[in-house]
mmCIF file of C-alpha atoms in Angstrom:
data_model
loop_
_atom_site.group_PDB
_atom_site.id
_atom_site.type_symbol
_atom_site.label_atom_id
_atom_site.label_comp_id
_atom_site.label_asym_id
_atom_site.label_seq_id
_atom_site.Cartn_x
_atom_site.Cartn_y
_atom_site.Cartn_z
ATOM 1 C CA UNK A 1 -1.214 -18.584 8.291
ATOM 2 C CA UNK A 2 0.564 -15.101 9.620
ATOM 3 C CA UNK A 3 -1.878 -13.458 7.480
ATOM 4 C CA UNK A 4 -4.662 -15.036 9.236
ATOM 5 C CA UNK A 5 -3.561 -14.052 12.393
ATOM 6 C CA UNK A 6 -2.657 -10.384 11.859
ATOM 7 C CA UNK A 7 -5.916 -9.899 10.079
ATOM 8 C CA UNK A 8 -7.656 -11.017 13.161
ATOM 9 C CA UNK A 9 -6.122 -7.652 15.092
ATOM 10 C CA UNK A 10 -6.097 -5.821 11.630
ATOM 11 C CA UNK A 11 -9.742 -6.185 11.351
ATOM 12 C CA UNK A 12 -10.370 -5.050 15.005
ATOM 13 C CA UNK A 13 -8.359 -1.926 14.221
ATOM 14 C CA UNK A 14 -5.913 -3.044 16.684
ATOM 15 C CA UNK A 15 -2.710 -2.489 14.229
ATOM 16 C CA UNK A 16 -1.746 0.924 13.236
ATOM 17 C CA UNK A 17 -1.854 2.285 9.660
ATOM 18 C CA UNK A 18 -2.621 -1.554 8.719
ATOM 19 C CA UNK A 19 -5.699 -2.458 6.646
ATOM 20 C CA UNK A 20 -6.948 -5.725 4.894
ATOM 21 C CA UNK A 21 -6.272 -5.160 1.145
ATOM 22 C CA UNK A 22 -8.349 -7.184 -1.201
ATOM 23 C CA UNK A 23 -7.383 -7.156 -4.961
ATOM 24 C CA UNK A 24 -9.428 -9.514 -7.890
ATOM 25 C CA UNK A 25 -7.041 -12.532 -8.872
ATOM 26 C CA UNK A 26 -5.846 -11.447 -12.399
ATOM 27 C CA UNK A 27 -6.102 -15.308 -13.329
ATOM 28 C CA UNK A 28 -8.776 -16.548 -10.851
ATOM 29 C CA UNK A 29 -11.091 -13.605 -10.794
ATOM 30 C CA UNK A 30 -11.561 -14.465 -6.711
ATOM 31 C CA UNK A 31 -10.887 -12.247 -4.187
ATOM 32 C CA UNK A 32 -7.634 -12.556 -2.535
ATOM 33 C CA UNK A 33 -6.939 -10.195 0.930
ATOM 34 C CA UNK A 34 -3.445 -9.626 2.727
ATOM 35 C CA UNK A 35 -2.599 -7.305 5.609
ATOM 36 C CA UNK A 36 -1.165 -4.056 4.036
ATOM 37 C CA UNK A 37 0.262 -0.728 5.637
ATOM 38 C CA UNK A 38 -1.337 2.277 4.169
ATOM 39 C CA UNK A 39 0.781 5.360 4.169
ATOM 40 C CA UNK A 40 -0.131 9.118 4.298
ATOM 41 C CA UNK A 41 1.983 11.309 3.230
ATOM 42 C CA UNK A 42 1.517 15.039 1.936
ATOM 43 C CA UNK A 43 -2.204 14.697 1.985
ATOM 44 C CA UNK A 44 -2.534 11.458 -0.067
ATOM 45 C CA UNK A 45 -2.627 7.850 0.739
ATOM 46 C CA UNK A 46 -0.161 5.448 -0.752
ATOM 47 C CA UNK A 47 -0.086 1.823 -0.580
ATOM 48 C CA UNK A 48 3.525 0.083 -0.682
ATOM 49 C CA UNK A 49 5.185 -3.194 -1.519
ATOM 50 C CA UNK A 50 8.098 -3.861 0.745
ATOM 51 C CA UNK A 51 8.557 -7.534 -0.513
ATOM 52 C CA UNK A 52 8.359 -6.142 -3.936
ATOM 53 C CA UNK A 53 6.176 -7.238 -6.873
ATOM 54 C CA UNK A 54 4.083 -10.008 -4.859
ATOM 55 C CA UNK A 55 1.043 -11.302 -6.341
ATOM 56 C CA UNK A 56 -1.499 -8.412 -5.038
ATOM 57 C CA UNK A 57 1.234 -5.962 -6.682
ATOM 58 C CA UNK A 58 0.085 -8.076 -9.877
ATOM 59 C CA UNK A 59 -3.745 -8.111 -9.225
ATOM 60 C CA UNK A 60 -3.826 -4.586 -8.551
ATOM 61 C CA UNK A 61 -1.642 -3.378 -11.728
ATOM 62 C CA UNK A 62 -4.050 -5.704 -13.693
ATOM 63 C CA UNK A 63 -7.622 -4.398 -11.994
ATOM 64 C CA UNK A 64 -6.409 -0.702 -11.489
ATOM 65 C CA UNK A 65 -8.410 -1.086 -8.373
ATOM 66 C CA UNK A 66 -8.271 -2.216 -4.892
ATOM 67 C CA UNK A 67 -10.030 -2.707 -1.514
ATOM 68 C CA UNK A 68 -9.115 -2.002 1.769
ATOM 69 C CA UNK A 69 -11.237 -2.751 5.173
ATOM 70 C CA UNK A 70 -10.884 -1.868 8.819
ATOM 71 C CA UNK A 71 -12.993 -1.856 11.334
ATOM 72 C CA UNK A 72 -16.015 -2.951 9.158
ATOM 73 C CA UNK A 73 -15.316 -0.368 7.294
ATOM 74 C CA UNK A 74 -14.570 -0.933 3.494
ATOM 75 C CA UNK A 75 -13.356 1.428 0.541
ATOM 76 C CA UNK A 76 -12.678 0.608 -2.689
ATOM 77 C CA UNK A 77 -9.399 3.237 -4.491
ATOM 78 C CA UNK A 78 -8.333 3.055 -8.026
ATOM 79 C CA UNK A 79 -4.619 3.049 -8.017
ATOM 80 C CA UNK A 80 -1.604 4.744 -9.760
ATOM 81 C CA UNK A 81 1.896 3.332 -9.749
ATOM 82 C CA UNK A 82 3.926 5.984 -9.463
ATOM 83 C CA UNK A 83 7.550 6.673 -10.645
ATOM 84 C CA UNK A 84 11.058 6.095 -8.489
ATOM 85 C CA UNK A 85 11.345 9.765 -7.712
ATOM 86 C CA UNK A 86 7.720 10.325 -6.826
ATOM 87 C CA UNK A 87 7.885 7.060 -4.383
ATOM 88 C CA UNK A 88 11.123 8.000 -2.639
ATOM 89 C CA UNK A 89 9.686 10.028 -0.164
ATOM 90 C CA UNK A 90 6.698 7.758 0.445
ATOM 91 C CA UNK A 91 8.961 4.868 0.739
ATOM 92 C CA UNK A 92 11.005 6.859 3.406
ATOM 93 C CA UNK A 93 7.713 7.318 5.306
ATOM 94 C CA UNK A 94 7.021 4.023 5.044
ATOM 95 C CA UNK A 95 9.953 2.743 6.562
ATOM 96 C CA UNK A 96 9.515 5.042 9.299
ATOM 97 C CA UNK A 97 5.802 3.418 10.054
ATOM 98 C CA UNK A 98 6.062 -0.233 9.345
ATOM 99 C CA UNK A 99 9.128 -1.271 11.186
ATOM 100 C CA UNK A 100 8.980 -4.956 10.585
ATOM 101 C CA UNK A 101 9.686 -4.456 7.061
ATOM 102 C CA UNK A 102 13.249 -2.215 6.802
ATOM 103 C CA UNK A 103 14.994 -5.778 6.597
ATOM 104 C CA UNK A 104 13.709 -5.456 3.032
ATOM 105 C CA UNK A 105 14.775 -1.941 2.393
ATOM 106 C CA UNK A 106 18.828 -1.172 1.694
ATOM 107 C CA UNK A 107 18.259 2.211 2.588
ATOM 108 C CA UNK A 108 18.179 3.081 6.560
ATOM 109 C CA UNK A 109 15.060 4.869 8.133
ATOM 110 C CA UNK A 110 17.552 7.903 8.687
ATOM 111 C CA UNK A 111 18.852 7.660 5.046
ATOM 112 C CA UNK A 112 18.639 10.609 2.648
ATOM 113 C CA UNK A 113 15.628 10.510 0.109
ATOM 114 C CA UNK A 114 17.435 9.686 -2.503
ATOM 115 C CA UNK A 115 18.593 6.357 -1.353
ATOM 116 C CA UNK A 116 14.809 5.080 -1.260
ATOM 117 C CA UNK A 117 14.535 7.058 -4.855
ATOM 118 C CA UNK A 118 17.549 4.449 -5.678
ATOM 119 C CA UNK A 119 15.714 1.114 -4.579
ATOM 120 C CA UNK A 120 12.300 2.380 -5.468
ATOM 121 C CA UNK A 121 12.208 -0.033 -8.727
ATOM 122 C CA UNK A 122 12.219 -3.015 -5.872
ATOM 123 C CA UNK A 123 9.088 -1.710 -3.578
ATOM 124 C CA UNK A 124 6.343 -0.193 -5.910
ATOM 125 C CA UNK A 125 3.879 2.261 -4.561
ATOM 126 C CA UNK A 126 0.646 2.881 -5.716
ATOM 127 C CA UNK A 127 -1.213 6.192 -4.979
ATOM 128 C CA UNK A 128 -4.733 5.321 -3.661
ATOM 129 C CA UNK A 129 -7.385 7.318 -5.415
ATOM 130 C CA UNK A 130 -11.130 6.670 -4.096
ATOM 131 C CA UNK A 131 -13.711 5.597 -5.764
ATOM 132 C CA UNK A 132 -16.986 7.330 -5.754
ATOM 133 C CA UNK A 133 -20.705 5.880 -5.365
ATOM 134 C CA UNK A 134 -20.572 5.579 -9.681
ATOM 135 C CA UNK A 135 -17.414 3.669 -9.703
ATOM 136 C CA UNK A 136 -15.292 6.679 -10.505
ATOM 137 C CA UNK A 137 -12.144 7.730 -9.245
ATOM 138 C CA UNK A 138 -12.388 11.086 -7.379
ATOM 139 C CA UNK A 139 -10.640 13.734 -8.904
ATOM 140 C CA UNK A 140 -9.029 16.038 -6.597
ATOM 141 C CA UNK A 141 -7.532 18.262 -9.117
ATOM 142 C CA UNK A 142 -3.810 16.993 -9.354
#
């Protein structure tokens, strides 16, 4: 029920940094959609799982791709799960912008990055890599 209500606002673009995330069910093959906050950090886009390895995380891992939609704009992305060391700064940024999820983190928004690295195993982080019109991830030289 909560996802359906917030989804109306997300689709209209009224919730900052939040998109409708679509994954393909790893068992059913059906599309599943949930609101998700996208983090912009160091010129890249990141998807954070604040509640841990929930169904969309397993689906993203299995498929290696996700879809994001907002205000009628839909885009596909390949995903790359990152290490705890790489995730620390992204998680710190996420907690700063996604205030409703703060209770799910042990580290406070003002904590050092090392505190976020220490709990990164409980909050999977994926880099979003745009997919071109041919279905290939766009390589930006990283």
